[in-house]
Coordinates of C-alpha atoms and ligand atoms in Angstrom, one line a residue:
X178 CA 0.1 -0.1 0.2
X179 CA 1.5 3.4 -0.9
X180 CA 2.1 5.7 1.9
X181 CA -0.9 7.9 2.4
X182 CA -0.8 11.6 1.4
X183 CA -0.4 14.2 4.4
X184 CA -3.5 14.7 5.8
X185 CA -4.8 18.2 5.0
X186 CA -5.8 19.2 8.7
X187 CA -2.2 18.8 9.6
X188 CA -1.7 22.2 8.1
X189 CA -4.5 23.7 10.1
X190 CA -3.1 22.9 13.4
X191 CA -1.6 25.6 15.5
X192 CA 1.7 24.1 16.5
X193 CA 3.5 26.0 19.3
X194 CA 7.1 27.4 18.9
X195 CA 8.6 23.8 19.6
X196 CA 6.1 22.3 17.2
X197 CA 3.9 20.7 19.6
X198 CA 0.3 20.9 20.4
X199 CA -1.3 19.7 23.7
X200 CA -3.5 16.5 23.3
X201 CA -6.1 15.6 25.6
X202 CA -7.3 11.8 25.8
X203 CA -10.9 11.0 26.8
X204 CA -12.6 7.8 27.4
X205 CA -14.8 7.2 24.4
X206 CA -17.4 5.4 26.2
X207 CA -17.7 7.6 29.3
X208 CA -16.4 11.0 28.5
X209 CA -13.8 10.5 31.4
X210 CA -10.7 12.7 30.9
X211 CA -7.6 10.3 31.3
X212 CA -4.6 12.5 30.3
X213 CA -3.0 15.2 28.5
X214 CA 0.3 15.0 26.8
X215 CA 2.1 16.7 23.7
X216 CA 2.0 15.6 20.1
X217 CA 4.3 16.6 17.4
X218 CA 3.5 16.2 13.7
X219 CA 4.9 12.6 13.5
X220 CA 3.0 11.5 16.8
X221 CA -0.3 12.7 15.2
X222 CA 0.5 10.9 11.7
X223 CA 1.4 7.7 13.6
X224 CA -1.9 7.8 15.7
X225 CA -3.8 8.4 12.5
X226 CA -1.9 5.6 10.7
X227 CA -2.1 3.2 13.6
X228 CA -5.2 3.8 15.5
X229 CA -3.2 4.0 18.7
X230 CA -2.3 7.3 20.3
X231 CA 1.4 8.3 20.0
X232 CA 2.9 11.3 21.8
X233 CA 6.2 13.3 22.1
X234 CA 7.7 13.5 25.5
X235 CA 9.4 16.7 26.2
X236 CA 11.4 15.4 29.1
X237 CA 12.3 12.1 27.3
X238 CA 12.8 14.1 24.2
X239 CA 11.4 11.4 21.9
X240 CA 8.3 10.0 20.5
X241 CA 6.4 7.7 22.2
X242 CA 3.5 5.1 21.8
X243 CA 1.3 5.1 24.8
X244 CA 1.6 1.6 26.2
X245 CA 5.0 0.8 24.8
X246 CA 6.0 -0.4 28.2
X247 CA 2.9 -0.9 30.2
X248 CA 0.7 -2.4 27.1
X249 CA -1.8 0.0 28.4
X250 CA -2.5 1.4 24.8
X251 CA -5.3 3.9 23.5
X252 CA -7.3 2.5 20.8
X253 CA -8.5 5.9 19.0
X254 CA -12.2 6.2 18.0
X255 CA -11.9 9.8 16.8
X256 CA -9.7 12.9 16.8
X257 CA -11.0 16.4 17.4
X258 CA -9.5 19.9 17.1
X259 CA -10.8 22.7 19.1
X260 CA -12.0 26.0 17.5
X261 CA -8.8 27.8 17.1
X262 CA -6.9 24.6 16.3
X263 CA -4.3 24.7 19.1
X264 CA -5.7 21.7 21.2
X265 CA -6.5 18.1 19.9
X266 CA -8.9 15.8 21.6
X267 CA -8.6 12.1 21.3
X268 CA -11.4 9.9 22.1
X269 CA -10.1 6.4 22.9
X270 CA -10.7 3.1 24.4
X271 CA -8.2 2.7 27.2
X272 CA -6.8 -0.5 27.9
X273 CA -5.6 -0.7 31.7
X274 CA -5.1 2.6 33.0
X275 CA -3.9 5.7 31.4
X276 CA -1.9 7.0 34.3
X277 CA 1.6 5.7 35.1
X278 CA 1.1 6.0 38.8
X279 CA -1.5 3.3 38.4
X280 CA -4.8 5.0 37.9
X281 CA -7.3 4.9 35.1
X282 CA -7.0 8.9 34.9
X283 CA -4.1 11.1 35.4
X284 CA -6.5 13.3 37.2
X285 CA -7.0 11.1 40.3
X286 CA -6.5 13.9 42.7
X287 CA -8.9 16.6 43.6
X288 CA -8.3 20.0 45.4
X289 CA -10.1 19.8 48.6
X290 CA -11.8 22.7 50.4
X291 CA -8.8 23.0 52.8
X292 CA -6.5 23.4 49.7
X293 CA -5.0 20.0 50.1
X294 CA -4.8 17.5 47.3
X295 CA -7.0 14.5 48.0
X296 CA -6.8 11.1 46.1
X297 CA -10.3 10.4 44.7
X298 CA -9.4 7.9 42.2
X299 CA -8.9 4.0 42.7
X300 CA -6.0 2.4 41.6
X301 CA -6.5 0.0 38.8
X302 CA -3.0 -1.6 38.2
X303 CA 0.1 -2.0 40.0
X304 CA 2.3 0.8 38.7
X305 CA 5.5 -0.3 40.4
X306 CA 5.1 -4.0 38.8
X307 CA 4.0 -2.8 35.4
X308 CA 6.8 -0.2 34.9
X309 CA 9.6 -1.6 37.2
X310 CA 8.7 -5.5 37.3
X311 CA 9.5 -6.4 33.8
X312 CA 13.1 -7.3 33.7
X313 CA 15.1 -10.0 35.6
X314 CA 14.9 -9.4 39.5
X315 CA 18.2 -8.0 40.8
X316 CA 20.4 -10.6 42.3
X317 CA 20.0 -11.2 46.1
X318 CA 22.4 -8.9 48.0
X319 CA 24.3 -12.1 49.5
X320 CA 24.2 -14.3 46.4
X321 CA 27.4 -16.1 45.6
Ligands
PRT144 N1 3.3 6.0 30.9 C1 3.6 7.3 30.9 C2 2.3 8.3 30.7 N2 1.0 7.9 30.9 C3 0.3 9.1 31.2 N3 1.3 10.3 31.2 C4 0.8 11.6 31.2 O1 1.5 12.2 30.0 C5 2.4 13.5 30.4 C6 3.4 13.6 29.5 O2 4.2 12.6 29.6 P1 5.8 13.0 29.9 O3 6.3 13.4 31.1 O4 6.7 12.0 29.2 O5 6.0 14.2 28.6 P2 6.4 15.9 28.8 O6 6.4 16.2 27.4 O7 7.9 15.7 29.6 O8 5.5 16.4 29.5 P3 5.5 17.4 30.8 O9 5.4 16.3 32.0 O10 6.7 17.9 30.8 O11 4.3 18.3 30.9 C7 2.5 13.4 31.8 O12 2.7 14.5 32.6 C8 1.6 12.5 32.2 O13 0.2 13.3 32.8 C9 2.5 9.6 31.1 N4 3.7 10.1 31.4 C10 4.7 9.5 31.2 N5 4.8 7.9 31.1 C11 6.0 7.2 31.1 O14 5.8 6.6 29.8 C12 6.9 5.5 29.7 C13 5.8 4.5 29.0 O15 4.7 4.2 29.8 P4 3.8 3.3 28.7 O16 3.3 4.4 27.5 O17 2.5 3.4 29.6 O18 4.2 2.0 28.2 C14 7.0 5.1 31.3 O19 8.4 5.3 31.4 C15 6.1 6.0 32.0 O20 6.6 6.5 33.0
MG145 MG1 6.8 15.1 32.1
ZN146 ZN1 -0.8 10.4 35.0

């Protein structure tokens, strides 16, 4: 299959000075807001081509398939652009949890009346095991 032509709407996106656009991911079924991350053009094209949400991480300075480590991919149902085209909304089916801290949504904390943050979400997976338990266990301290 020949590569698809560059989708026309990419020229409409109001990329910021770093060539990025904020992307909000929403649960397509429930409307729950799951996370916000950044996309560059490549991430948006890969999202369109694969049907799985891709992002650009500023801290890691590379593109990123959501779920590449955790398996917690986001199967895209639709992509929306806001009125002035400077925010993207992705409606998706979330496998597992969106948040790398173990919650379904990154917005698992609420500002309480006393000004503190209170956890209002329930953990849906063991973040330590998912993100740090994949490799071989470290050798026992007194092994050998
Ligand atoms: N998995 C996530 C993840 N899921 C959701 N988010 C949200 O996505 C936002 C952007 O991620 P980054 O920090 O990588 O990107 P950034 O461009 O530095 O954004 P800022 O935090 O600086 O605003 C975070 O602030 C979180 O709110 C995540 N941020 C980071 N990760 C890491 O991504 C890696 C791969 O994880 P999976 O994609 O789940 O396999 C692991 O190392 C995870 O720790
Ligand atoms: Mg970050
Ligand atoms: Zn999070």
